Amino acid sequence: MSVREVPAGALIKRLSEELKKLKELTPPEWSHFVKTGAHRERPPEQLDWWYTRAASVLRRICMEGPVGVQRLRTCYGGRKHRGVAPEHFRRGGGKILRTILQQLEGAGLVTKTERGGRKVTPKGAAMLTALSDKIKAELSKT
């Protein structure tokens, strides 16, 4: 079963629950006060947003191949409201993504490539495909 064949929301929700069980993946103490990018006005309201973002990052790395921090910043960016002036695109915060990538690497789910960026390890791919299989089986029952 491919990661592309299941709904992204269901996979990210299930994957974030699995990532909470890993001791390597813990939110830093500053994660409760930080915005996720310059385009945001406030920090996230969800208490477990760190695990949701980590699950989303892992899914994106699996789908897009070797991905670096700059491409992920572009992916998680958005439009900055500038009052009466036109909106402009701003990239997402890099510190959050770097820390998540380092934690995923410490857990053995992603690894660095020779040319830069990170790719999914066999352990990470097995976790993603197992969750995809479970979700696909649940969806086919209904």
CSV table of N, CA and C in Angstrom, one decimal:
chain,number,residue,atom,x,y,z
A,1,MET,N,0.8,-1.2,0.0
A,1,MET,CA,0.0,0.0,0.0
A,1,MET,C,0.9,1.2,0.0
A,2,SER,N,0.5,2.2,-0.8
A,2,SER,CA,1.3,3.4,-1.0
A,2,SER,C,0.8,4.5,0.0
A,3,VAL,N,1.6,5.4,0.4
A,3,VAL,CA,1.3,6.5,1.2
A,3,VAL,C,0.3,7.4,0.4
A,4,ARG,N,0.5,7.4,-0.9
A,4,ARG,CA,-0.3,8.3,-1.8
A,4,ARG,C,-1.8,7.9,-1.9
A,5,GLU,N,-2.0,6.6,-1.6
A,5,GLU,CA,-3.4,6.1,-1.8
A,5,GLU,C,-4.3,6.3,-0.6
A,6,VAL,N,-3.9,6.8,0.5
A,6,VAL,CA,-4.7,7.0,1.7
A,6,VAL,C,-4.9,8.5,1.9
A,7,PRO,N,-6.0,8.9,2.5
A,7,PRO,CA,-6.2,10.4,2.8
A,7,PRO,C,-5.1,10.9,3.7
A,8,ALA,N,-4.5,12.1,3.4
A,8,ALA,CA,-3.4,12.7,4.1
A,8,ALA,C,-3.8,12.9,5.6
A,9,GLY,N,-5.0,13.4,5.8
A,9,GLY,CA,-5.4,13.8,7.2
A,9,GLY,C,-5.4,12.5,8.1
A,10,ALA,N,-6.0,11.5,7.6
A,10,ALA,CA,-6.1,10.2,8.4
A,10,ALA,C,-4.7,9.7,8.7
A,11,LEU,N,-3.8,9.7,7.7
A,11,LEU,CA,-2.4,9.2,7.8
A,11,LEU,C,-1.7,10.0,8.8
A,12,ILE,N,-1.8,11.3,8.7
A,12,ILE,CA,-1.0,12.2,9.6
A,12,ILE,C,-1.5,12.1,11.0
A,13,LYS,N,-2.8,12.0,11.2
A,13,LYS,CA,-3.4,11.8,12.6
A,13,LYS,C,-2.9,10.5,13.2
A,14,ARG,N,-2.9,9.4,12.5
A,14,ARG,CA,-2.5,8.1,13.0
A,14,ARG,C,-1.0,8.1,13.2
A,15,LEU,N,-0.2,8.7,12.3
A,15,LEU,CA,1.2,8.7,12.4
A,15,LEU,C,1.7,9.6,13.6
A,16,SER,N,1.0,10.7,13.9
A,16,SER,CA,1.3,11.5,15.0
A,16,SER,C,1.1,10.7,16.3
A,17,GLU,N,0.1,9.9,16.4
A,17,GLU,CA,-0.1,9.0,17.6
A,17,GLU,C,1.1,8.0,17.7
A,18,GLU,N,1.6,7.5,16.6
A,18,GLU,CA,2.7,6.6,16.7
A,18,GLU,C,4.0,7.3,17.1
A,19,LEU,N,4.2,8.5,16.6
A,19,LEU,CA,5.4,9.3,16.9
A,19,LEU,C,5.4,9.7,18.4
A,20,LYS,N,4.2,9.8,19.0
A,20,LYS,CA,4.2,10.2,20.4
A,20,LYS,C,4.8,9.1,21.3
A,21,LYS,N,4.8,7.9,20.8
A,21,LYS,CA,5.4,6.7,21.5
A,21,LYS,C,6.9,6.7,21.5
A,22,LEU,N,7.5,7.4,20.6
A,22,LEU,CA,9.0,7.4,20.5
A,22,LEU,C,9.6,8.4,21.5
A,23,LYS,N,10.6,8.0,22.2
A,23,LYS,CA,11.2,8.8,23.2
A,23,LYS,C,12.1,9.9,22.5
A,24,GLU,N,12.6,9.6,21.3
A,24,GLU,CA,13.5,10.6,20.7
A,24,GLU,C,12.8,11.8,20.2
A,25,LEU,N,11.5,11.7,20.0
A,25,LEU,CA,10.7,12.8,19.4
A,25,LEU,C,9.9,13.5,20.6
A,26,THR,N,10.5,14.5,21.1
A,26,THR,CA,9.8,15.3,22.2
A,26,THR,C,9.9,16.7,21.8
A,27,PRO,N,8.8,17.5,22.1
A,27,PRO,CA,8.8,18.9,21.8
A,27,PRO,C,9.8,19.6,22.7
A,28,PRO,N,10.6,20.6,22.2
A,28,PRO,CA,11.4,21.4,23.1
A,28,PRO,C,10.6,22.3,24.0
A,29,GLU,N,11.2,22.8,25.0
A,29,GLU,CA,10.5,23.7,25.9
A,29,GLU,C,10.0,25.0,25.2
A,30,TRP,N,10.7,25.4,24.2
A,30,TRP,CA,10.4,26.7,23.5
A,30,TRP,C,9.2,26.5,22.6
A,31,SER,N,8.8,25.2,22.3
A,31,SER,CA,7.8,25.0,21.3
A,31,SER,C,6.4,25.5,21.7
A,32,HIS,N,6.2,25.8,23.0
A,32,HIS,CA,4.9,26.3,23.4
A,32,HIS,C,4.7,27.8,23.2
A,33,PHE,N,5.8,28.5,22.9
A,33,PHE,CA,5.8,29.9,22.7
A,33,PHE,C,6.1,30.4,21.3
A,34,VAL,N,6.5,29.6,20.4
A,34,VAL,CA,7.0,30.0,19.1
A,34,VAL,C,5.9,29.9,18.1
A,35,LYS,N,6.0,30.9,17.1
A,35,LYS,CA,5.1,30.8,16.0
A,35,LYS,C,5.7,29.9,15.0
A,36,THR,N,4.9,29.4,14.0
A,36,THR,CA,5.5,28.4,13.1
A,36,THR,C,6.0,29.1,11.8
A,37,GLY,N,5.9,30.4,11.8
A,37,GLY,CA,6.5,31.2,10.6
A,37,GLY,C,6.2,32.7,10.8
A,38,ALA,N,6.8,33.5,9.9
A,38,ALA,CA,6.6,34.9,10.0
A,38,ALA,C,5.2,35.3,9.5
A,39,HIS,N,4.6,34.4,8.8
A,39,HIS,CA,3.2,34.7,8.3
A,39,HIS,C,2.1,34.5,9.3
A,40,ARG,N,2.5,33.9,10.4
A,40,ARG,CA,1.5,33.6,11.5
A,40,ARG,C,1.4,34.7,12.5
A,41,GLU,N,0.3,34.9,13.1
A,41,GLU,CA,0.1,36.0,14.1
A,41,GLU,C,0.3,35.4,15.5
A,42,ARG,N,0.0,34.1,15.7
A,42,ARG,CA,0.0,33.6,17.0
A,42,ARG,C,0.6,32.2,16.9
A,43,PRO,N,1.0,31.6,18.1
A,43,PRO,CA,1.5,30.2,18.1
A,43,PRO,C,0.4,29.3,17.9
A,44,PRO,N,0.6,28.0,17.6
A,44,PRO,CA,-0.4,27.0,17.5
A,44,PRO,C,-1.2,26.8,18.8
A,45,GLU,N,-2.5,26.6,18.6
A,45,GLU,CA,-3.4,26.4,19.8
A,45,GLU,C,-3.4,25.0,20.3
A,46,GLN,N,-3.1,24.0,19.4
A,46,GLN,CA,-3.1,22.6,19.8
A,46,GLN,C,-1.9,22.3,20.7
A,47,LEU,N,-2.1,21.5,21.7
A,47,LEU,CA,-1.0,21.2,22.6
A,47,LEU,C,-0.1,20.2,22.0
A,48,ASP,N,-0.5,19.3,21.1
A,48,ASP,CA,0.3,18.3,20.5
A,48,ASP,C,0.7,18.6,19.0
A,49,TRP,N,0.8,19.9,18.7
A,49,TRP,CA,1.1,20.3,17.3
A,49,TRP,C,2.5,19.8,16.8
A,50,TRP,N,3.4,19.6,17.8
A,50,TRP,CA,4.7,19.2,17.4
A,50,TRP,C,4.7,17.9,16.7
A,51,TYR,N,3.9,16.9,17.3
A,51,TYR,CA,3.8,15.6,16.7
A,51,TYR,C,3.1,15.6,15.4
A,52,THR,N,2.1,16.5,15.2
A,52,THR,CA,1.4,16.6,14.0
A,52,THR,C,2.3,17.1,12.9
A,53,ARG,N,3.1,18.1,13.2
A,53,ARG,CA,4.0,18.7,12.2
A,53,ARG,C,5.1,17.6,11.9
A,54,ALA,N,5.6,16.9,12.9
A,54,ALA,CA,6.6,15.8,12.6
A,54,ALA,C,6.0,14.8,11.7
A,55,ALA,N,4.8,14.4,11.9
A,55,ALA,CA,4.1,13.4,11.0
A,55,ALA,C,4.0,13.9,9.6
A,56,SER,N,3.6,15.2,9.5
A,56,SER,CA,3.4,15.8,8.2
A,56,SER,C,4.8,15.9,7.5
A,57,VAL,N,5.8,16.2,8.2
A,57,VAL,CA,7.2,16.3,7.6
A,57,VAL,C,7.6,14.9,7.1
A,58,LEU,N,7.4,13.9,7.9
A,58,LEU,CA,7.8,12.5,7.5
A,58,LEU,C,7.0,12.1,6.3
A,59,ARG,N,5.7,12.4,6.2
A,59,ARG,CA,4.9,12.0,5.0
A,59,ARG,C,5.5,12.7,3.8
A,60,ARG,N,5.8,14.0,3.9
A,60,ARG,CA,6.3,14.8,2.8
A,60,ARG,C,7.6,14.3,2.3
A,61,ILE,N,8.5,13.9,3.3
A,61,ILE,CA,9.8,13.4,2.9
A,61,ILE,C,9.6,12.1,2.1
A,62,CYS,N,8.7,11.3,2.6
A,62,CYS,CA,8.4,10.0,1.9
A,62,CYS,C,7.9,10.2,0.5
A,63,MET,N,7.1,11.2,0.3
A,63,MET,CA,6.4,11.4,-1.0
A,63,MET,C,7.4,12.1,-2.0
A,64,GLU,N,8.2,13.0,-1.5
A,64,GLU,CA,8.9,13.9,-2.4
A,64,GLU,C,10.4,13.5,-2.5
A,65,GLY,N,10.8,12.4,-1.8
A,65,GLY,CA,12.2,12.0,-2.0
A,65,GLY,C,13.1,12.9,-1.1
A,66,PRO,N,14.4,13.0,-1.5
A,66,PRO,CA,15.3,13.8,-0.7
A,66,PRO,C,14.8,15.3,-0.6
A,67,VAL,N,14.5,15.7,0.6
A,67,VAL,CA,14.0,17.1,0.8
A,67,VAL,C,14.9,17.7,1.9
A,68,GLY,N,15.2,19.0,1.6
A,68,GLY,CA,16.0,19.8,2.6
A,68,GLY,C,15.1,20.8,3.3
A,69,VAL,N,15.7,21.5,4.2
A,69,VAL,CA,15.0,22.4,5.1
A,69,VAL,C,14.3,23.5,4.3
A,70,GLN,N,15.0,24.0,3.3
A,70,GLN,CA,14.5,25.2,2.5
A,70,GLN,C,13.2,24.8,1.7
A,71,ARG,N,13.2,23.6,1.2
A,71,ARG,CA,12.0,23.2,0.5
A,71,ARG,C,10.8,23.0,1.5
A,72,LEU,N,11.1,22.5,2.6
A,72,LEU,CA,10.1,22.3,3.6
A,72,LEU,C,9.6,23.7,4.2
A,73,ARG,N,10.5,24.6,4.3
A,73,ARG,CA,10.1,26.0,4.7
A,73,ARG,C,9.1,26.6,3.7
A,74,THR,N,9.4,26.3,2.4
A,74,THR,CA,8.5,26.8,1.4
A,74,THR,C,7.1,26.1,1.5
A,75,CYS,N,7.1,24.8,1.8
A,75,CYS,CA,5.9,24.1,1.9
A,75,CYS,C,5.0,24.5,3.0
A,76,TYR,N,5.7,24.8,4.2
A,76,TYR,CA,4.9,25.2,5.3
A,76,TYR,C,4.8,26.7,5.5
A,77,GLY,N,5.1,27.5,4.5
A,77,GLY,CA,4.9,28.9,4.5
A,77,GLY,C,3.5,29.3,4.2
A,78,GLY,N,3.3,30.6,4.1
A,78,GLY,CA,1.9,31.1,3.8
A,78,GLY,C,2.0,32.6,3.5
A,79,ARG,N,0.8,33.2,3.3
A,79,ARG,CA,0.7,34.6,3.0
A,79,ARG,C,0.7,35.4,4.3
A,80,LYS,N,1.5,36.5,4.3
A,80,LYS,CA,1.6,37.4,5.5
A,80,LYS,C,0.6,38.5,5.2
A,81,HIS,N,-0.3,38.7,6.2
A,81,HIS,CA,-1.2,39.9,6.1
A,81,HIS,C,-0.4,41.1,6.5
A,82,ARG,N,-0.6,42.1,5.6
A,82,ARG,CA,0.2,43.4,5.8
A,82,ARG,C,-0.8,44.6,5.9
A,83,GLY,N,-1.9,44.4,6.5
A,83,GLY,CA,-2.9,45.5,6.6
A,83,GLY,C,-3.5,45.8,5.3
A,84,VAL,N,-3.4,47.1,4.8
A,84,VAL,CA,-4.0,47.5,3.6
A,84,VAL,C,-3.1,47.2,2.4
A,85,ALA,N,-1.8,46.8,2.6
A,85,ALA,CA,-0.9,46.5,1.6
A,85,ALA,C,-1.2,45.1,1.1
A,86,PRO,N,-0.8,44.8,-0.2
A,86,PRO,CA,-1.0,43.4,-0.7
A,86,PRO,C,-0.2,42.4,0.1
A,87,GLU,N,-0.8,41.2,0.2
A,87,GLU,CA,-0.1,40.1,0.9
A,87,GLU,C,1.1,39.6,0.2
A,88,HIS,N,2.1,39.1,0.9
A,88,HIS,CA,3.2,38.5,0.3
A,88,HIS,C,3.5,37.2,0.9
A,89,PHE,N,4.1,36.2,0.1
A,89,PHE,CA,4.4,34.9,0.7
A,89,PHE,C,5.6,35.0,1.6
A,90,ARG,N,5.5,34.3,2.7
A,90,ARG,CA,6.6,34.2,3.6
A,90,ARG,C,6.9,32.7,3.9
A,91,ARG,N,8.1,32.3,4.0
A,91,ARG,CA,8.4,30.9,4.3
A,91,ARG,C,8.2,30.6,5.8
A,92,GLY,N,8.0,29.3,6.1
A,92,GLY,CA,7.8,28.9,7.4
A,92,GLY,C,9.1,28.9,8.2
A,93,GLY,N,9.0,28.7,9.5
A,93,GLY,CA,10.2,28.8,10.4
A,93,GLY,C,11.1,27.6,10.2
A,94,GLY,N,12.4,27.9,10.1
A,94,GLY,CA,13.4,26.8,9.8
A,94,GLY,C,13.8,26.1,11.0
A,95,LYS,N,13.9,26.7,12.2
A,95,LYS,CA,14.3,26.1,13.4
A,95,LYS,C,13.4,24.9,13.8
A,96,ILE,N,12.1,25.1,13.6
A,96,ILE,CA,11.2,24.0,13.9
A,96,ILE,C,11.5,22.8,13.0
A,97,LEU,N,11.6,23.1,11.7
A,97,LEU,CA,11.8,22.0,10.8
A,97,LEU,C,13.2,21.3,11.0
A,98,ARG,N,14.2,22.1,11.3
A,98,ARG,CA,15.5,21.5,11.5
A,98,ARG,C,15.5,20.6,12.7
A,99,THR,N,14.8,21.1,13.8
A,99,THR,CA,14.8,20.3,15.0
A,99,THR,C,14.0,19.0,14.8
A,100,ILE,N,12.9,19.1,14.1
A,100,ILE,CA,12.1,17.9,13.8
A,100,ILE,C,12.9,16.9,13.0
A,101,LEU,N,13.6,17.4,12.0
A,101,LEU,CA,14.4,16.5,11.1
A,101,LEU,C,15.5,15.8,11.9
A,102,GLN,N,16.1,16.6,12.9
A,102,GLN,CA,17.2,16.0,13.7
A,102,GLN,C,16.6,14.9,14.6
A,103,GLN,N,15.4,15.2,15.1
A,103,GLN,CA,14.7,14.2,16.0
A,103,GLN,C,14.3,12.9,15.2
A,104,LEU,N,13.8,13.1,14.0
A,104,LEU,CA,13.4,12.0,13.2
A,104,LEU,C,14.7,11.2,12.8
A,105,GLU,N,15.8,11.9,12.6
A,105,GLU,CA,17.0,11.2,12.2
A,105,GLU,C,17.5,10.4,13.4
A,106,GLY,N,17.4,11.0,14.6
A,106,GLY,CA,17.8,10.3,15.9
A,106,GLY,C,16.9,9.1,16.1
A,107,ALA,N,15.7,9.1,15.7
A,107,ALA,CA,14.8,8.0,15.9
A,107,ALA,C,15.0,6.9,14.8
A,108,GLY,N,15.8,7.2,13.8
A,108,GLY,CA,16.1,6.3,12.7
A,108,GLY,C,15.1,6.2,11.6
A,109,LEU,N,14.2,7.2,11.5
A,109,LEU,CA,13.2,7.2,10.5
A,109,LEU,C,13.6,7.9,9.2
A,110,VAL,N,14.5,8.9,9.3
A,110,VAL,CA,15.1,9.5,8.1
A,110,VAL,C,16.6,9.5,8.2
A,111,THR,N,17.3,9.7,7.1
A,111,THR,CA,18.7,9.8,7.0
A,111,THR,C,19.1,10.9,6.0
A,112,LYS,N,20.3,11.4,6.2
A,112,LYS,CA,20.9,12.4,5.3
A,112,LYS,C,21.4,11.7,4.0
A,113,THR,N,21.3,12.5,2.9
A,113,THR,CA,21.8,12.0,1.7
A,113,THR,C,23.1,12.6,1.4
A,114,GLU,N,23.8,12.1,0.4
A,114,GLU,CA,25.2,12.7,0.1
A,114,GLU,C,25.1,14.1,-0.5
A,115,ARG,N,24.0,14.3,-1.3
A,115,ARG,CA,23.9,15.6,-2.0
A,115,ARG,C,23.1,16.6,-1.2
A,116,GLY,N,22.8,16.3,0.0
A,116,GLY,CA,22.0,17.2,0.9
A,116,GLY,C,20.5,16.7,0.9
A,117,GLY,N,19.9,17.2,1.9
A,117,GLY,CA,18.5,16.8,2.1
A,117,GLY,C,18.4,15.5,2.9
A,118,ARG,N,17.2,15.1,3.1
A,118,ARG,CA,17.0,13.8,3.9
A,118,ARG,C,16.0,12.9,3.2
A,119,LYS,N,16.1,11.6,3.4
A,119,LYS,CA,15.2,10.6,2.8
A,119,LYS,C,14.8,9.7,3.8
A,120,VAL,N,13.7,8.9,3.6
A,120,VAL,CA,13.2,8.0,4.5
A,120,VAL,C,14.0,6.7,4.6
A,121,THR,N,14.3,6.2,5.7
A,121,THR,CA,15.0,4.9,5.9
A,121,THR,C,14.0,3.8,5.7
A,122,PRO,N,14.5,2.6,5.6
A,122,PRO,CA,13.6,1.4,5.5
A,122,PRO,C,12.6,1.3,6.8
A,123,LYS,N,13.2,1.7,7.9
A,123,LYS,CA,12.3,1.6,9.2
A,123,LYS,C,11.2,2.6,9.0
A,124,GLY,N,11.5,3.8,8.6
A,124,GLY,CA,10.4,4.8,8.4
A,124,GLY,C,9.4,4.5,7.3
A,125,ALA,N,9.9,3.9,6.2
A,125,ALA,CA,9.0,3.5,5.2
A,125,ALA,C,8.1,2.3,5.6
A,126,ALA,N,8.7,1.4,6.4
A,126,ALA,CA,7.9,0.3,6.9
A,126,ALA,C,6.8,0.8,7.8
A,127,MET,N,7.1,1.8,8.7
A,127,MET,CA,6.1,2.4,9.5
A,127,MET,C,4.9,3.1,8.7
A,128,LEU,N,5.3,3.8,7.7
A,128,LEU,CA,4.3,4.5,6.9
A,128,LEU,C,3.5,3.5,6.1
A,129,THR,N,4.1,2.5,5.5
A,129,THR,CA,3.3,1.5,4.8
A,129,THR,C,2.4,0.7,5.7
A,130,ALA,N,2.8,0.4,6.9
A,130,ALA,CA,2.0,-0.4,7.8
A,130,ALA,C,0.7,0.5,8.2
A,131,LEU,N,1.0,1.7,8.5
A,131,LEU,CA,-0.2,2.6,8.8
A,131,LEU,C,-1.1,2.8,7.6
A,132,SER,N,-0.5,2.9,6.4
A,132,SER,CA,-1.3,3.0,5.2
A,132,SER,C,-2.2,1.8,5.0
A,133,ASP,N,-1.6,0.6,5.2
A,133,ASP,CA,-2.4,-0.6,5.1
A,133,ASP,C,-3.5,-0.7,6.1
A,134,LYS,N,-3.3,-0.3,7.3
A,134,LYS,CA,-4.4,-0.3,8.3
A,134,LYS,C,-5.5,0.7,7.9
A,135,ILE,N,-5.1,1.9,7.5
A,135,ILE,CA,-6.1,2.9,7.1
A,135,ILE,C,-6.9,2.4,5.9
A,136,LYS,N,-6.2,1.9,4.9
A,136,LYS,CA,-6.9,1.4,3.7
A,136,LYS,C,-7.9,0.2,4.1
A,137,ALA,N,-7.5,-0.7,5.0
A,137,ALA,CA,-8.4,-1.7,5.4
A,137,ALA,C,-9.6,-1.2,6.1
A,138,GLU,N,-9.4,-0.2,6.9
A,138,GLU,CA,-10.6,0.4,7.6
A,138,GLU,C,-11.5,1.1,6.7
A,139,LEU,N,-10.9,1.8,5.7
A,139,LEU,CA,-11.8,2.5,4.7
A,139,LEU,C,-12.5,1.5,3.8
A,140,SER,N,-11.9,0.4,3.5
A,140,SER,CA,-12.6,-0.6,2.6
A,140,SER,C,-13.7,-1.3,3.3
A,141,LYS,N,-13.7,-1.4,4.7
A,141,LYS,CA,-14.8,-2.0,5.4
A,141,LYS,C,-16.1,-1.2,5.4
A,142,THR,N,-15.9,0.1,5.4
A,142,THR,CA,-17.1,1.0,5.4
A,142,THR,C,-17.6,1.3,4.0
